[in-house]
Amino acid sequence: MNPSDKIKGGAEAEYRALEYLRQKGYRILDRNVNYPKVGEIDLVAKTGDTLVFVEVRYRATKDFGDPIESVTNSKVKKLLRAAERYLAALPVKFESVRFDLIAVDDCGIDHVEDAFYGYWH
């Protein structure tokens, strides 16, 4: 696989995840929120009174494991720091915040709600 195929696959996976969430009634608030040297949030969505930060993972095949297994502790820490930054900039506060993981592969989509947790002050 050449690098441009990986980028196309990742971008398509995020689009598929976004459409999947929309079909489930989520409202998409943001995409690809990047805080340099802190982290990136793939999707930010709202369902009911809950703000949902979504990490999207893609694997063309499961030869190297399930997409869910590709989320490292380092990635979770970066996502949590980016989420803190995002929340600090919001003019409104949410009753609850959740971190979901959407794994996309050629077989379909796996949505894990509350995939990991953050600690808020």
PDB file of C-alpha atoms in Angstrom:
ATOM      1  CA  MET A   1       0.000   0.000   0.000  1.00  0.00           C
ATOM      2  CA  ASN A   2       1.432   3.364  -0.902  1.00  0.00           C
ATOM      3  CA  PRO A   3       1.040   6.377   1.457  1.00  0.00           C
ATOM      4  CA  SER A   4      -1.644   8.064  -0.652  1.00  0.00           C
ATOM      5  CA  ASP A   5      -3.821   4.922  -0.400  1.00  0.00           C
ATOM      6  CA  LYS A   6      -3.556   5.113   3.394  1.00  0.00           C
ATOM      7  CA  ILE A   7      -4.651   8.761   3.380  1.00  0.00           C
ATOM      8  CA  LYS A   8      -7.583   7.988   1.072  1.00  0.00           C
ATOM      9  CA  GLY A   9      -8.571   5.035   3.259  1.00  0.00           C
ATOM     10  CA  GLY A  10      -8.426   7.116   6.427  1.00  0.00           C
ATOM     11  CA  ALA A  11     -10.411   9.981   4.913  1.00  0.00           C
ATOM     12  CA  GLU A  12     -13.030   7.579   3.585  1.00  0.00           C
ATOM     13  CA  ALA A  13     -13.236   5.862   6.976  1.00  0.00           C
ATOM     14  CA  GLU A  14     -13.901   9.209   8.679  1.00  0.00           C
ATOM     15  CA  TYR A  15     -16.597  10.007   6.126  1.00  0.00           C
ATOM     16  CA  ARG A  16     -18.217   6.593   6.641  1.00  0.00           C
ATOM     17  CA  ALA A  17     -18.087   7.086  10.419  1.00  0.00           C
ATOM     18  CA  LEU A  18     -19.620  10.551  10.085  1.00  0.00           C
ATOM     19  CA  GLU A  19     -22.485   9.245   7.927  1.00  0.00           C
ATOM     20  CA  TYR A  20     -23.008   6.322  10.305  1.00  0.00           C
ATOM     21  CA  LEU A  21     -23.363   8.717  13.252  1.00  0.00           C
ATOM     22  CA  ARG A  22     -25.727  10.987  11.317  1.00  0.00           C
ATOM     23  CA  GLN A  23     -27.933   8.005  10.508  1.00  0.00           C
ATOM     24  CA  LYS A  24     -28.054   7.211  14.235  1.00  0.00           C
ATOM     25  CA  GLY A  25     -29.297  10.760  14.922  1.00  0.00           C
ATOM     26  CA  TYR A  26     -26.047  12.355  16.063  1.00  0.00           C
ATOM     27  CA  ARG A  27     -25.368  15.966  15.140  1.00  0.00           C
ATOM     28  CA  ILE A  28     -21.825  16.468  13.851  1.00  0.00           C
ATOM     29  CA  LEU A  29     -20.284  19.616  15.362  1.00  0.00           C
ATOM     30  CA  ASP A  30     -16.675  19.405  14.145  1.00  0.00           C
ATOM     31  CA  ARG A  31     -14.232  17.329  12.118  1.00  0.00           C
ATOM     32  CA  ASN A  32     -10.458  16.996  12.322  1.00  0.00           C
ATOM     33  CA  VAL A  33      -9.947  19.413  15.203  1.00  0.00           C
ATOM     34  CA  ASN A  34      -6.179  19.724  15.483  1.00  0.00           C
ATOM     35  CA  TYR A  35      -4.226  21.262  18.329  1.00  0.00           C
ATOM     36  CA  PRO A  36      -0.549  21.204  17.316  1.00  0.00           C
ATOM     37  CA  LYS A  37       1.678  19.456  19.870  1.00  0.00           C
ATOM     38  CA  VAL A  38      -1.429  18.421  21.820  1.00  0.00           C
ATOM     39  CA  GLY A  39      -3.587  16.112  19.701  1.00  0.00           C
ATOM     40  CA  GLU A  40      -6.345  15.758  17.145  1.00  0.00           C
ATOM     41  CA  ILE A  41     -10.016  14.908  17.454  1.00  0.00           C
ATOM     42  CA  ASP A  42     -11.431  13.103  14.431  1.00  0.00           C
ATOM     43  CA  LEU A  43     -15.100  13.915  15.036  1.00  0.00           C
ATOM     44  CA  VAL A  44     -17.052  15.879  17.626  1.00  0.00           C
ATOM     45  CA  ALA A  45     -20.736  15.055  17.792  1.00  0.00           C
ATOM     46  CA  LYS A  46     -23.759  15.632  19.977  1.00  0.00           C
ATOM     47  CA  THR A  47     -26.419  13.131  20.927  1.00  0.00           C
ATOM     48  CA  GLY A  48     -29.078  14.328  23.329  1.00  0.00           C
ATOM     49  CA  ASP A  49     -27.286  16.346  26.019  1.00  0.00           C
ATOM     50  CA  THR A  50     -24.023  14.443  25.527  1.00  0.00           C
ATOM     51  CA  LEU A  51     -20.960  15.745  23.731  1.00  0.00           C
ATOM     52  CA  VAL A  52     -19.138  12.874  22.042  1.00  0.00           C
ATOM     53  CA  PHE A  53     -15.490  12.895  20.985  1.00  0.00           C
ATOM     54  CA  VAL A  54     -14.965  10.204  18.373  1.00  0.00           C
ATOM     55  CA  GLU A  55     -11.718   8.490  17.416  1.00  0.00           C
ATOM     56  CA  VAL A  56     -11.968   6.825  14.005  1.00  0.00           C
ATOM     57  CA  ARG A  57      -9.636   3.948  13.206  1.00  0.00           C
ATOM     58  CA  TYR A  58      -9.258   2.263   9.843  1.00  0.00           C
ATOM     59  CA  ARG A  59      -7.617  -0.928   8.687  1.00  0.00           C
ATOM     60  CA  ALA A  60      -7.918  -2.253   5.152  1.00  0.00           C
ATOM     61  CA  THR A  61      -7.399  -5.775   6.485  1.00  0.00           C
ATOM     62  CA  LYS A  62      -7.113  -7.410   9.883  1.00  0.00           C
ATOM     63  CA  ASP A  63      -3.657  -8.785   9.033  1.00  0.00           C
ATOM     64  CA  PHE A  64      -2.178  -6.402  11.599  1.00  0.00           C
ATOM     65  CA  GLY A  65      -5.006  -6.685  14.109  1.00  0.00           C
ATOM     66  CA  ASP A  66      -8.388  -5.125  14.655  1.00  0.00           C
ATOM     67  CA  PRO A  67      -8.644  -1.334  14.190  1.00  0.00           C
ATOM     68  CA  ILE A  68      -9.683  -1.027  17.846  1.00  0.00           C
ATOM     69  CA  GLU A  69      -6.401  -2.603  18.946  1.00  0.00           C
ATOM     70  CA  SER A  70      -4.502   0.177  17.196  1.00  0.00           C
ATOM     71  CA  VAL A  71      -5.485   2.784  19.812  1.00  0.00           C
ATOM     72  CA  THR A  72      -2.475   3.180  22.093  1.00  0.00           C
ATOM     73  CA  ASN A  73      -2.298   4.748  25.560  1.00  0.00           C
ATOM     74  CA  SER A  74      -0.337   7.588  23.977  1.00  0.00           C
ATOM     75  CA  LYS A  75      -3.158   8.221  21.484  1.00  0.00           C
ATOM     76  CA  VAL A  76      -5.739   8.219  24.281  1.00  0.00           C
ATOM     77  CA  LYS A  77      -3.711  10.756  26.276  1.00  0.00           C
ATOM     78  CA  LYS A  78      -3.431  13.037  23.229  1.00  0.00           C
ATOM     79  CA  LEU A  79      -7.159  12.778  22.588  1.00  0.00           C
ATOM     80  CA  LEU A  80      -7.933  13.592  26.221  1.00  0.00           C
ATOM     81  CA  ARG A  81      -5.680  16.675  26.136  1.00  0.00           C
ATOM     82  CA  ALA A  82      -7.274  17.827  22.868  1.00  0.00           C
ATOM     83  CA  ALA A  83     -10.741  17.288  24.356  1.00  0.00           C
ATOM     84  CA  GLU A  84      -9.812  19.390  27.406  1.00  0.00           C
ATOM     85  CA  ARG A  85      -8.723  22.182  25.092  1.00  0.00           C
ATOM     86  CA  TYR A  86     -11.928  21.870  23.044  1.00  0.00           C
ATOM     87  CA  LEU A  87     -14.149  21.918  26.142  1.00  0.00           C
ATOM     88  CA  ALA A  88     -12.353  24.949  27.580  1.00  0.00           C
ATOM     89  CA  ALA A  89     -13.162  26.936  24.439  1.00  0.00           C
ATOM     90  CA  LEU A  90     -16.879  26.086  24.375  1.00  0.00           C
ATOM     91  CA  PRO A  91     -19.293  28.858  25.336  1.00  0.00           C
ATOM     92  CA  VAL A  92     -21.740  26.273  26.732  1.00  0.00           C
ATOM     93  CA  LYS A  93     -21.159  23.357  29.060  1.00  0.00           C
ATOM     94  CA  PHE A  94     -22.491  19.863  28.445  1.00  0.00           C
ATOM     95  CA  GLU A  95     -24.154  17.657  31.062  1.00  0.00           C
ATOM     96  CA  SER A  96     -22.019  14.733  29.973  1.00  0.00           C
ATOM     97  CA  VAL A  97     -19.022  14.022  27.775  1.00  0.00           C
ATOM     98  CA  ARG A  98     -18.156  10.686  26.238  1.00  0.00           C
ATOM     99  CA  PHE A  99     -15.328   9.203  24.182  1.00  0.00           C
ATOM    100  CA  ASP A 100     -16.339   6.765  21.468  1.00  0.00           C
ATOM    101  CA  LEU A 101     -14.313   4.715  19.061  1.00  0.00           C
ATOM    102  CA  ILE A 102     -15.441   3.831  15.576  1.00  0.00           C
ATOM    103  CA  ALA A 103     -13.480   1.112  13.838  1.00  0.00           C
ATOM    104  CA  VAL A 104     -13.909   0.903  10.088  1.00  0.00           C
ATOM    105  CA  ASP A 105     -12.688  -1.955   7.960  1.00  0.00           C
ATOM    106  CA  ASP A 106     -13.775  -3.558   4.720  1.00  0.00           C
ATOM    107  CA  CYS A 107     -16.315  -5.663   6.637  1.00  0.00           C
ATOM    108  CA  GLY A 108     -18.149  -2.689   8.135  1.00  0.00           C
ATOM    109  CA  ILE A 109     -18.284  -0.388  11.145  1.00  0.00           C
ATOM    110  CA  ASP A 110     -17.920  -1.192  14.826  1.00  0.00           C
ATOM    111  CA  HIS A 111     -19.041   1.583  17.196  1.00  0.00           C
ATOM    112  CA  VAL A 112     -17.797   1.369  20.786  1.00  0.00           C
ATOM    113  CA  GLU A 113     -19.483   3.882  23.076  1.00  0.00           C
ATOM    114  CA  ASP A 114     -17.541   4.966  26.179  1.00  0.00           C
ATOM    115  CA  ALA A 115     -14.401   3.393  24.735  1.00  0.00           C
ATOM    116  CA  PHE A 116     -12.222   5.255  27.243  1.00  0.00           C
ATOM    117  CA  TYR A 117     -12.617   7.892  29.919  1.00  0.00           C
ATOM    118  CA  GLY A 118     -11.303  11.305  30.834  1.00  0.00           C
ATOM    119  CA  TYR A 119     -11.224  13.021  34.185  1.00  0.00           C
ATOM    120  CA  TRP A 120     -12.681  16.502  34.268  1.00  0.00           C
ATOM    121  CA  HIS A 121     -12.308  19.140  36.963  1.00  0.00           C
TER     122      HIS A 121
END
